[in-house]
Short mmCIF file of C-alpha atoms (C1' of nucleotides) in Angstrom, two decimals:
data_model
loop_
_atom_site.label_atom_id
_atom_site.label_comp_id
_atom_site.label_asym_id
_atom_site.label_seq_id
_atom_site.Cartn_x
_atom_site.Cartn_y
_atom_site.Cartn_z
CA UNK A 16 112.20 181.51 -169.77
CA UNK A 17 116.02 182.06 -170.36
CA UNK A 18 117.51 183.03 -167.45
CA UNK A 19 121.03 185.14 -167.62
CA UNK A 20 124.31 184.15 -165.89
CA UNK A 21 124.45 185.65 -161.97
CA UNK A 22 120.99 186.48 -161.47
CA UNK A 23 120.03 183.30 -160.11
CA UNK A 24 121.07 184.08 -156.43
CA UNK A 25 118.60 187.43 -156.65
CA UNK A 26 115.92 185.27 -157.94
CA UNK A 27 115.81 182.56 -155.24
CA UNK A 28 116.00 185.54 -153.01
CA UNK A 29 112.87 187.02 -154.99
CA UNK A 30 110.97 183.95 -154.87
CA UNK A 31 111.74 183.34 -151.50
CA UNK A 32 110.50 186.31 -150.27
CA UNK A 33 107.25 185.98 -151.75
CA UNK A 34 106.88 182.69 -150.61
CA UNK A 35 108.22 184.18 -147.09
CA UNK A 36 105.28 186.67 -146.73
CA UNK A 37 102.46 184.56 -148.23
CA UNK A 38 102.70 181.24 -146.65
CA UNK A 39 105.20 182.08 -143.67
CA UNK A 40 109.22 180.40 -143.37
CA UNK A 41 107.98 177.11 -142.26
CA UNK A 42 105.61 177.18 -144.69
CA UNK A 43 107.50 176.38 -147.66
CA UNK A 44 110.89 174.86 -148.74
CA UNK A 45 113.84 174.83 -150.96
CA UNK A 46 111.71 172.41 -153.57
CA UNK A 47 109.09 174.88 -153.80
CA UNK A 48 111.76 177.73 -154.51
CA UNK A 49 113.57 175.68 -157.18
CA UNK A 50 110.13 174.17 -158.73
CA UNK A 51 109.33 178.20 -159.25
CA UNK A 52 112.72 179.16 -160.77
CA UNK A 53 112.67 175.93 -163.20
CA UNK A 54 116.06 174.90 -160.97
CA UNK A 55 117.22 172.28 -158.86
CA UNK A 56 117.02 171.68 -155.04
CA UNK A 57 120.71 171.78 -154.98
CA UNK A 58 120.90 174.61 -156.86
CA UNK A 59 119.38 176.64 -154.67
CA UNK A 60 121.24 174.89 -151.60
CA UNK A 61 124.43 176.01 -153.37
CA UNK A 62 123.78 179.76 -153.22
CA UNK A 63 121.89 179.48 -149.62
CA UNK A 64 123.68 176.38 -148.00
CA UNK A 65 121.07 176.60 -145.32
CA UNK A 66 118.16 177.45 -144.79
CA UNK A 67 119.15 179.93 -141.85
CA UNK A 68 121.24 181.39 -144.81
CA UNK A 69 118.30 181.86 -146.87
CA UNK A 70 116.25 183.80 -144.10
CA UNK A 71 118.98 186.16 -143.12
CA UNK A 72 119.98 187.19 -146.76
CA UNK A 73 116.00 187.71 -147.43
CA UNK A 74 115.97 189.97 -143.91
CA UNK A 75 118.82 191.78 -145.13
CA UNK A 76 117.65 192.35 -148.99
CA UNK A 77 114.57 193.58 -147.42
CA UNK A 78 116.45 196.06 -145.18
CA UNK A 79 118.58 197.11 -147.93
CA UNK A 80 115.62 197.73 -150.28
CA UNK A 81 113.72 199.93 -147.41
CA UNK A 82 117.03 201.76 -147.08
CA UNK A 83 116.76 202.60 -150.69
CA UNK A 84 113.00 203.24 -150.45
CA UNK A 85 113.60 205.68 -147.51
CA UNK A 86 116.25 207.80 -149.11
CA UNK A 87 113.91 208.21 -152.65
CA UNK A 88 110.82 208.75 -150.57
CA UNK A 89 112.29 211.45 -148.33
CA UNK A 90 113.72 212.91 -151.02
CA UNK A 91 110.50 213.67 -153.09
CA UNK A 92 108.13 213.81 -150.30
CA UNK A 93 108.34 216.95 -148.54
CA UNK A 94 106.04 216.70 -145.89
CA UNK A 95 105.34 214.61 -142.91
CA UNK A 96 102.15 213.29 -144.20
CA UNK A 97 103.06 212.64 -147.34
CA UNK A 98 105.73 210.73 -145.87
CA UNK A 99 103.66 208.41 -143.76
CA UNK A 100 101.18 208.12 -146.59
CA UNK A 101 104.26 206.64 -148.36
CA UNK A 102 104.73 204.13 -145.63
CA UNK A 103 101.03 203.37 -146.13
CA UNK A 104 101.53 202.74 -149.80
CA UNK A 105 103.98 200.34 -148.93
CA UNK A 106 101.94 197.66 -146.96
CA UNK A 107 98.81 198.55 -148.75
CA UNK A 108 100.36 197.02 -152.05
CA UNK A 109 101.22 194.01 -149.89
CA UNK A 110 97.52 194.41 -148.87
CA UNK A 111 96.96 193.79 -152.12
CA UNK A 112 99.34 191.00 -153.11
CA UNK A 113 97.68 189.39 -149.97
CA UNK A 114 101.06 189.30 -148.31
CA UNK A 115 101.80 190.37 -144.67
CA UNK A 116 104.77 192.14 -143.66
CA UNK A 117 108.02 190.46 -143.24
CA UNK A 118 107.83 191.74 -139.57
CA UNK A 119 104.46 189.79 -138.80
CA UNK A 120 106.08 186.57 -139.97
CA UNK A 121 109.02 187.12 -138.06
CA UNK A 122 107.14 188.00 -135.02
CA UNK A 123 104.68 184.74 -135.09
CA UNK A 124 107.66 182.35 -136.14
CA UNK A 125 109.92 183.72 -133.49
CA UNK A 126 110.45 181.00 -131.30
CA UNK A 127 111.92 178.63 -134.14
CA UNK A 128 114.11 180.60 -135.76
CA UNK A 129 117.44 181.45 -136.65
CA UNK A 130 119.11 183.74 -133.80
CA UNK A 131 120.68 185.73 -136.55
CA UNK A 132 117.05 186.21 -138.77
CA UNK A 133 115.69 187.40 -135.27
CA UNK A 134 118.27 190.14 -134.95
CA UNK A 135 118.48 190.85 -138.36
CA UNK A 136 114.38 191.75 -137.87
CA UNK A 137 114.78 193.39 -134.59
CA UNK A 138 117.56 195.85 -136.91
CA UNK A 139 114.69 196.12 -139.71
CA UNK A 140 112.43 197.06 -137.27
CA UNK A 141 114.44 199.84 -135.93
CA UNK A 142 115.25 201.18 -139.82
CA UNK A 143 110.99 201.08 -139.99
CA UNK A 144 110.50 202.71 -136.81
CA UNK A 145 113.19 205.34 -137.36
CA UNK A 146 111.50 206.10 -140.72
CA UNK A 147 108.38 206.38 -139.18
CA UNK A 148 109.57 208.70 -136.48
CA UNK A 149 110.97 211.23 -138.76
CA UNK A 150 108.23 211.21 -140.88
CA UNK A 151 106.11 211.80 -137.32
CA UNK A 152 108.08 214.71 -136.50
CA UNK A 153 108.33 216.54 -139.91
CA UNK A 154 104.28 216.49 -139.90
CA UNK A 155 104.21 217.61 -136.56
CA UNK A 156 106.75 220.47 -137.42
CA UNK A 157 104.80 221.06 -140.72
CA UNK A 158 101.55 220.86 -139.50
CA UNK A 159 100.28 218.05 -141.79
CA UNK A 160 99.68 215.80 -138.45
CA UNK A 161 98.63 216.35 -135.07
CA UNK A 162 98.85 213.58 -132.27
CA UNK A 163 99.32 213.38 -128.59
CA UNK A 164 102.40 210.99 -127.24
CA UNK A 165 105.83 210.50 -127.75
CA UNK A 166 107.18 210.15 -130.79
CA UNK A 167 108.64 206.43 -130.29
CA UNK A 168 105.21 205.52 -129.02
CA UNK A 169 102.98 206.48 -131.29
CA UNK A 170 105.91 205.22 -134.45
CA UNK A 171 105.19 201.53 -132.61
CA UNK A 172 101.49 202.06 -132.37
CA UNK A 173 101.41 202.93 -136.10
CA UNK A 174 103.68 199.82 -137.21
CA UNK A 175 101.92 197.82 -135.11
CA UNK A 176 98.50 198.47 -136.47
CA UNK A 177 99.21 197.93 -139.63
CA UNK A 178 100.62 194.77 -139.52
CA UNK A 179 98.25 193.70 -137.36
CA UNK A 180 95.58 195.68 -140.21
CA UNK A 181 96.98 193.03 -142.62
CA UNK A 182 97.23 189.84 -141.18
CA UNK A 183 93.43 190.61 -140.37
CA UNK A 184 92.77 192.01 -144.09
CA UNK A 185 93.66 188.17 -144.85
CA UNK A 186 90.92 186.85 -143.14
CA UNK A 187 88.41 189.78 -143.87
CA UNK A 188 89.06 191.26 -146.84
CA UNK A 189 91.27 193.63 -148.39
CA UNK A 190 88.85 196.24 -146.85
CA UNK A 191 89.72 195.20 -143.18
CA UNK A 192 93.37 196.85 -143.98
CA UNK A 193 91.97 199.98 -145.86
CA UNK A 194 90.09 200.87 -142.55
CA UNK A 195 92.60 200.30 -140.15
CA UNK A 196 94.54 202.88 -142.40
CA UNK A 197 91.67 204.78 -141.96
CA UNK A 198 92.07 204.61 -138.46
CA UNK A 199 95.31 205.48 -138.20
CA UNK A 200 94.73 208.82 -140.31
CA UNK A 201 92.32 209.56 -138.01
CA UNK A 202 93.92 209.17 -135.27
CA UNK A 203 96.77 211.20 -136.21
CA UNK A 204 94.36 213.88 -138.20
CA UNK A 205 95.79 213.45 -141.71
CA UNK A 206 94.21 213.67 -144.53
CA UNK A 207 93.01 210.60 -146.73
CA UNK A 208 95.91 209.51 -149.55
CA UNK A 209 93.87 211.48 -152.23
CA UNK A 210 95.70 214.84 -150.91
CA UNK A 211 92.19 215.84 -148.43
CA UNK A 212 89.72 214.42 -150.53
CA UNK A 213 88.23 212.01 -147.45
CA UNK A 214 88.49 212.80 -143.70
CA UNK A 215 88.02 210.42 -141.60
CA UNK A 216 86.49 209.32 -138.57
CA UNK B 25 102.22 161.76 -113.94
CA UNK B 26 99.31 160.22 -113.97
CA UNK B 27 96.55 160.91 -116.66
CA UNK B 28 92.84 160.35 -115.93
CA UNK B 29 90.96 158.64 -118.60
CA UNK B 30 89.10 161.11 -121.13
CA UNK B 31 91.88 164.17 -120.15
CA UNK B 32 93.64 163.17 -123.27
CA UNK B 33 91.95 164.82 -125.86
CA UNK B 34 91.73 168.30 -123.76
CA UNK B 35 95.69 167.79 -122.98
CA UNK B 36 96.00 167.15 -126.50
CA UNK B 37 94.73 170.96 -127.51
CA UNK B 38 96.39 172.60 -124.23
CA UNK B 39 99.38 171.38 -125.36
CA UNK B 40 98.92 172.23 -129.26
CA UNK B 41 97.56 175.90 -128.72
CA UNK B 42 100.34 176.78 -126.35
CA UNK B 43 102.97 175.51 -129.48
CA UNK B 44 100.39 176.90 -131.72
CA UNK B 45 100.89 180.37 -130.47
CA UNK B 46 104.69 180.10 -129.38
CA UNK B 47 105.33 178.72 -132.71
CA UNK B 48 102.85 179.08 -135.25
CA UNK B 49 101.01 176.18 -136.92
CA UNK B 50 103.76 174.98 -139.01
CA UNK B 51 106.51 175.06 -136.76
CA UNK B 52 105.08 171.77 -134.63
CA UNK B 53 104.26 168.11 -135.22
CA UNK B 54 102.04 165.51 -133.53
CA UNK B 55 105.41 164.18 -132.01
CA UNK B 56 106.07 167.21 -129.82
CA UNK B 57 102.80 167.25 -128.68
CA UNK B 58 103.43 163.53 -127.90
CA UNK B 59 106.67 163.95 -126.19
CA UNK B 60 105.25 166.88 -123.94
CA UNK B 61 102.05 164.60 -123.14
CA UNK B 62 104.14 160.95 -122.81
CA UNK B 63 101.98 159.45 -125.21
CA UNK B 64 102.72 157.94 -128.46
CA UNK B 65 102.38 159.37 -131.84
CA UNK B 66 99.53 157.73 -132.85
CA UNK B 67 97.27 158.50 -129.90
CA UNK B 68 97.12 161.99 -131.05
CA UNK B 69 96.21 160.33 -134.42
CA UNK B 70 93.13 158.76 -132.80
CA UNK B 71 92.15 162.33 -131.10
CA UNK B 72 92.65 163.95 -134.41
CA UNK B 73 92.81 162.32 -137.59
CA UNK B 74 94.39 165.07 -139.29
CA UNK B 75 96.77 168.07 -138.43
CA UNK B 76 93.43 170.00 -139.85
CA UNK B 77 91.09 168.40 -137.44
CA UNK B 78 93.38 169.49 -134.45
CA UNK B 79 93.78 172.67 -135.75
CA UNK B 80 89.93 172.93 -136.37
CA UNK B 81 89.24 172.25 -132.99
CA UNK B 82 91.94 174.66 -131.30
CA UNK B 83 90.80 177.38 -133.06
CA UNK B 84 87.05 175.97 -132.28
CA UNK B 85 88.09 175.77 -128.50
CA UNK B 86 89.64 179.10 -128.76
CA UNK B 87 86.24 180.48 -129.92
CA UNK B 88 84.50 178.35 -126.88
CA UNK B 89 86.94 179.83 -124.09
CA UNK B 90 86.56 183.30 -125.27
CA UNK B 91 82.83 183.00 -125.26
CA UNK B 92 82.85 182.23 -121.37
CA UNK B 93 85.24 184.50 -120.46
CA UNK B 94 83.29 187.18 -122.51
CA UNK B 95 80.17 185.94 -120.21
CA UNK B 96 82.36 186.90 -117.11
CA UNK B 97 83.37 189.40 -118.17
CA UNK B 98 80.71 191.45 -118.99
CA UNK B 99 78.61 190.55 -115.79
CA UNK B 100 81.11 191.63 -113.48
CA UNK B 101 82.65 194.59 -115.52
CA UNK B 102 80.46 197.13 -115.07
CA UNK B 103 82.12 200.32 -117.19
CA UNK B 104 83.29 200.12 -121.20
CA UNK B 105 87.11 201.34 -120.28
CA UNK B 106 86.81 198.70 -117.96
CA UNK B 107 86.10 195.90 -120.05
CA UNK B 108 88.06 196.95 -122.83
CA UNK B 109 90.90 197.04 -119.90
CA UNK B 110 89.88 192.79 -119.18
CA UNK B 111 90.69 192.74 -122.80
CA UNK B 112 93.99 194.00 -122.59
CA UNK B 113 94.69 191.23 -119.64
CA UNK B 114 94.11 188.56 -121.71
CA UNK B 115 96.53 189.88 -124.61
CA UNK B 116 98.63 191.00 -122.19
CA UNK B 117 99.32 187.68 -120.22
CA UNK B 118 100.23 186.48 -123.78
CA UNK B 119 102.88 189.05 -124.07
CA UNK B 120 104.19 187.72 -120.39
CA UNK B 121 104.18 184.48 -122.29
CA UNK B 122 106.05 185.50 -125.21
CA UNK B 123 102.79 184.04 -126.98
CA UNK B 124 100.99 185.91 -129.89
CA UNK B 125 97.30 185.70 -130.37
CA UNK B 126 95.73 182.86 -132.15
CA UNK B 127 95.14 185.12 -134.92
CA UNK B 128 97.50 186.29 -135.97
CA UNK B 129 98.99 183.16 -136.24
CA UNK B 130 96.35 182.28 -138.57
CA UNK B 131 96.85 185.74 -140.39
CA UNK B 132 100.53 184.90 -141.03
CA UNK B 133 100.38 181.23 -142.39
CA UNK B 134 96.91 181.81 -143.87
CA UNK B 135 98.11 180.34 -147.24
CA UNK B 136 99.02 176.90 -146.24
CA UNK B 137 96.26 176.61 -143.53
CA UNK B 138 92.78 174.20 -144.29
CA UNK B 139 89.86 176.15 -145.22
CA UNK B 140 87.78 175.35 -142.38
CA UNK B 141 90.51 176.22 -140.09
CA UNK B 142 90.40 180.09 -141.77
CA UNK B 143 86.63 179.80 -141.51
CA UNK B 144 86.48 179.33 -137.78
CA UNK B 145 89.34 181.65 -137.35
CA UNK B 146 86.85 184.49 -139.21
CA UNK B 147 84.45 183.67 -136.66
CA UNK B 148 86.52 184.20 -134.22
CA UNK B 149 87.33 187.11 -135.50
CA UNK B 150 83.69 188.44 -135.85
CA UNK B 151 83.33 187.23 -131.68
CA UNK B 152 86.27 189.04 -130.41
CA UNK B 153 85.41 192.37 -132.19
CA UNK B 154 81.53 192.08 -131.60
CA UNK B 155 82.76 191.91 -127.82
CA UNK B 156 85.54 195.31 -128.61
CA UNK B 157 82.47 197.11 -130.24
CA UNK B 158 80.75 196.41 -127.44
CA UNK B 159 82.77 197.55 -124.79
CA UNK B 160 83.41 200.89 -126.79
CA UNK B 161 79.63 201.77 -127.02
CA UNK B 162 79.33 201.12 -123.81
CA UNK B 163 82.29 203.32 -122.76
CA UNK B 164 81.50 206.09 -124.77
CA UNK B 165 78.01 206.04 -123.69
CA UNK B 166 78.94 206.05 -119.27
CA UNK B 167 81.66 208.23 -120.07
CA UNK B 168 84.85 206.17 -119.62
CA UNK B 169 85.66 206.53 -123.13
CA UNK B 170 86.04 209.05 -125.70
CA UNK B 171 87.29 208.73 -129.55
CA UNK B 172 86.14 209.62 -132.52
CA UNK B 173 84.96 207.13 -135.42
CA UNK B 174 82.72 204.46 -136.31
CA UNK B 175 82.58 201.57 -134.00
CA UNK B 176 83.27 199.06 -136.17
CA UNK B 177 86.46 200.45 -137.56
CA UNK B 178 87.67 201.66 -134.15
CA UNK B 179 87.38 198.27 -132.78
CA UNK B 180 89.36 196.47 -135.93
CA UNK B 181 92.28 199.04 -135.01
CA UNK B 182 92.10 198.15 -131.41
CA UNK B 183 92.40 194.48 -132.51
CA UNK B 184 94.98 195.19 -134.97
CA UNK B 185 97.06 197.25 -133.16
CA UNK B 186 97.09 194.27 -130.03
CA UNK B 187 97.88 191.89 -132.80
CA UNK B 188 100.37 193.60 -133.81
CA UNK B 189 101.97 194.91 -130.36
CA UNK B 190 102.19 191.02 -129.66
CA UNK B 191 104.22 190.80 -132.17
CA UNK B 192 106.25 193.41 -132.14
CA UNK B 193 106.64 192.64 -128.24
CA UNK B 194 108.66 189.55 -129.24
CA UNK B 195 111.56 191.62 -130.94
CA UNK B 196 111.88 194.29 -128.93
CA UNK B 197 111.13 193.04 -125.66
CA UNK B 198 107.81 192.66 -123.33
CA UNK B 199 108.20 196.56 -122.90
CA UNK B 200 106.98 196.99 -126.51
CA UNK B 201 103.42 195.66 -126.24
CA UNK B 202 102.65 197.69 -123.13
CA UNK B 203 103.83 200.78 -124.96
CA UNK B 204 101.51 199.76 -127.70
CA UNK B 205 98.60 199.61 -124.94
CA UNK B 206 99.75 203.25 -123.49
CA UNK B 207 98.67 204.29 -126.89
CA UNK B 208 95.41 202.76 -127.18
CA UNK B 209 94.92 203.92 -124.00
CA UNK B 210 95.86 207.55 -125.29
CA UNK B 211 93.94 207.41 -128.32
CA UNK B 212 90.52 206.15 -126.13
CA UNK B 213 91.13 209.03 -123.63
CA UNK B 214 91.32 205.77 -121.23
CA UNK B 215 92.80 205.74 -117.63
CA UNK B 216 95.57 203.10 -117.24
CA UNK B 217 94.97 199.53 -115.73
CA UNK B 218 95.46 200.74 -112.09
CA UNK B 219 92.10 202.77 -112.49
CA UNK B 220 93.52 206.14 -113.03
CA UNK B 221 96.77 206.14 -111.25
CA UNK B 222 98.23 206.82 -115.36
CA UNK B 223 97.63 209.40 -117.91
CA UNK B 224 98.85 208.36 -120.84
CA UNK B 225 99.76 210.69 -123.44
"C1'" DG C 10 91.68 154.41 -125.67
"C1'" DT C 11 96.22 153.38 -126.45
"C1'" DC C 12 99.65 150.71 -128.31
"C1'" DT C 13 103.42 148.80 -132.01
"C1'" DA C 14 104.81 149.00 -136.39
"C1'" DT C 15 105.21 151.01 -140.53
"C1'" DA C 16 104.00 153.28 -144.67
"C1'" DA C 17 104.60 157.19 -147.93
"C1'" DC C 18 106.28 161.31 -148.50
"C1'" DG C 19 108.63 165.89 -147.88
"C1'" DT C 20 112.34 168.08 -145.68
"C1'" DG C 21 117.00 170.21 -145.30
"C1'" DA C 22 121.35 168.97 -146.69
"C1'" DT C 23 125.74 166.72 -148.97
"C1'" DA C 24 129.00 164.49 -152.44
"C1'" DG C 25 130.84 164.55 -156.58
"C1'" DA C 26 130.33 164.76 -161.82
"C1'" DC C 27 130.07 168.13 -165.52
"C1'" DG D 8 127.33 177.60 -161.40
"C1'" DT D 9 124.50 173.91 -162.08
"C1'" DC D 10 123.72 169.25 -162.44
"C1'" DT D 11 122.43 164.03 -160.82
"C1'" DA D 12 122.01 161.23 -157.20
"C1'" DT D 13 121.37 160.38 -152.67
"C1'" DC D 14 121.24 160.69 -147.58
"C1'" DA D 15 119.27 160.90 -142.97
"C1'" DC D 16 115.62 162.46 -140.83
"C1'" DG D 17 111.02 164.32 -139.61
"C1'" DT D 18 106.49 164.62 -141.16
"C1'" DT D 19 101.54 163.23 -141.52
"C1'" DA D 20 99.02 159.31 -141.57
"C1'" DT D 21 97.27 154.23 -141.45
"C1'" DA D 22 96.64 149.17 -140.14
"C1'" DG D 23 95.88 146.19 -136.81
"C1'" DA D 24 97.05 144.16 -132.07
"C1'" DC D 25 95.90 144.72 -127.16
#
DNA sequence: GTCTATAACGTGATAGAC
DNA sequence: GTCTATCACGTTATAGAC
């Protein structure tokens, strides 16, 4: 694998990441990141001097990216459940990968962190929430989604379930997640993410 | 402080679950659990051999303690809503402890964890949502609850959703997780903890 | 049942050559 | 920007005395 000039820092990043939401940030280490990437320890050390370092720039990369994600999605989704359903699509491919959210590791490995990673989160979770709000609103506006509760309430309630659906997909199955998404459609009586083909509950 | 002969193991596993769920399984070692205790190192060792023996047995111990207070529970809570409310206690003197549940510790460094430990953890899985499931039929059946959905999918979003709250409690403050449990609440068509005195929603 | 002592290794991190 | 070499330390874990 030939690997160009100044793409190495966005690769550690990558790697780290995946690493991040797999096996937790005390679960693995700048050898494992530089074993991946065919580089050296130090190499890696050079870009992210610490590992503090490391964990905010992969907090902020992943804020940046939702930031992107938000503006395309609300863009070319139009309404509020198509919106959410986005969201959906999001951790369901994690779902997938067997990952959990960023947020879940950040919320177990709290207490030994870096101050800065914990407020960089607590910002990321705002950006999610926010999105998640809006989207909330529109379908409430649009009729695609009915729901007692304040907005911010039930935005927590959904993030909340489904990072709780995925840590628990780990240990049952992918399907564990798929129902809690179920759930949650339910719940806010949407229709399934083939455009009404299931209802559930 | 004095210890009593045969209290070490047991003050062995109170002191590794509390770091266990205030830090997550990789972010302590046998010596902090020696420091807290006074003991040496190696008389954790003799406890448990491995860190996958101790964790083992937590998670084992976890499953033991829950299946008392489920016992308890359930002979002197009389209505579903309110032993899905004891429920809520237990996660809910986490949250006063800035802990997170046990599993979604386990959910979060899943990867690096030993196979028996996920085993037991699916268990306990299976216990605490055998005892949700529970509480909802019998809540929907004397009346105290009301939702619509299969049982066993409404009680994996009830867990997930406390999983998550946990978590989410930790960034944004104690205030979070009981705005998660206002929803629940909502969604069940469940009086607050103070037996009616809130309408949530 | 607990101790001392120590092994063997992985960790985050640094210095300095290229 | 990446390398080699290395450090100081923490980690899990073991052997053997008491």
């Amino acid at each position: 694998m030939v690997r160009r000039r100044g793409d190495t820092r966005r690769d550690i990043l990558s790697a780290a990441e995946h690493l991040f939401q797999v096996k937790g940030f005390n679960g693995f280490s700048y050898q494992h990141i530089a074993q991946e990437l065919g580089v050296r320890n130090a190499a890696v050390h050079y870009h992210f001097p610490s590992k503090g370092d490391l964990g905010l720039a992969m907090i902020s990369r992943f804020r940046e990216d939702f930031g992107w994600w938000r503006v395309q999605q609300e863009a070319r989704s139009t309404t509020g459940s198509q919106r959410l359903e986005a969201f959906f699509g999001l951790d369901r491919r994690y779902s997938e990968q067997r990952k959990v959210c960023p947020l879940g590791v950040v919320g177990v490995e709290f207490a030994g962190m870096p101050p800065e990673m914990c407020r960089e989160a607590h910002a990321l979770v705002d950006d999610v929430l926010s999105y998640i709000e809006d989207a909330l609103a529109l379908g409430r506006e649009d009729g695609t989604l009915s729901f007692d509760g304040e907005l911010p309430a039930v935005a927590l309630h959904v993030l909340a379930a489904t990072q709780g659906g995925l840590q628990l997909g780990r240990l049952q199955g992918p399907r564990g997640f798929d129902t809690v998404l179920d759930g949650l459609r339910s719940v806010l009586r949407m229709a399934g993410p083939a455009d009404g083909a299931r209802v559930a509950g």
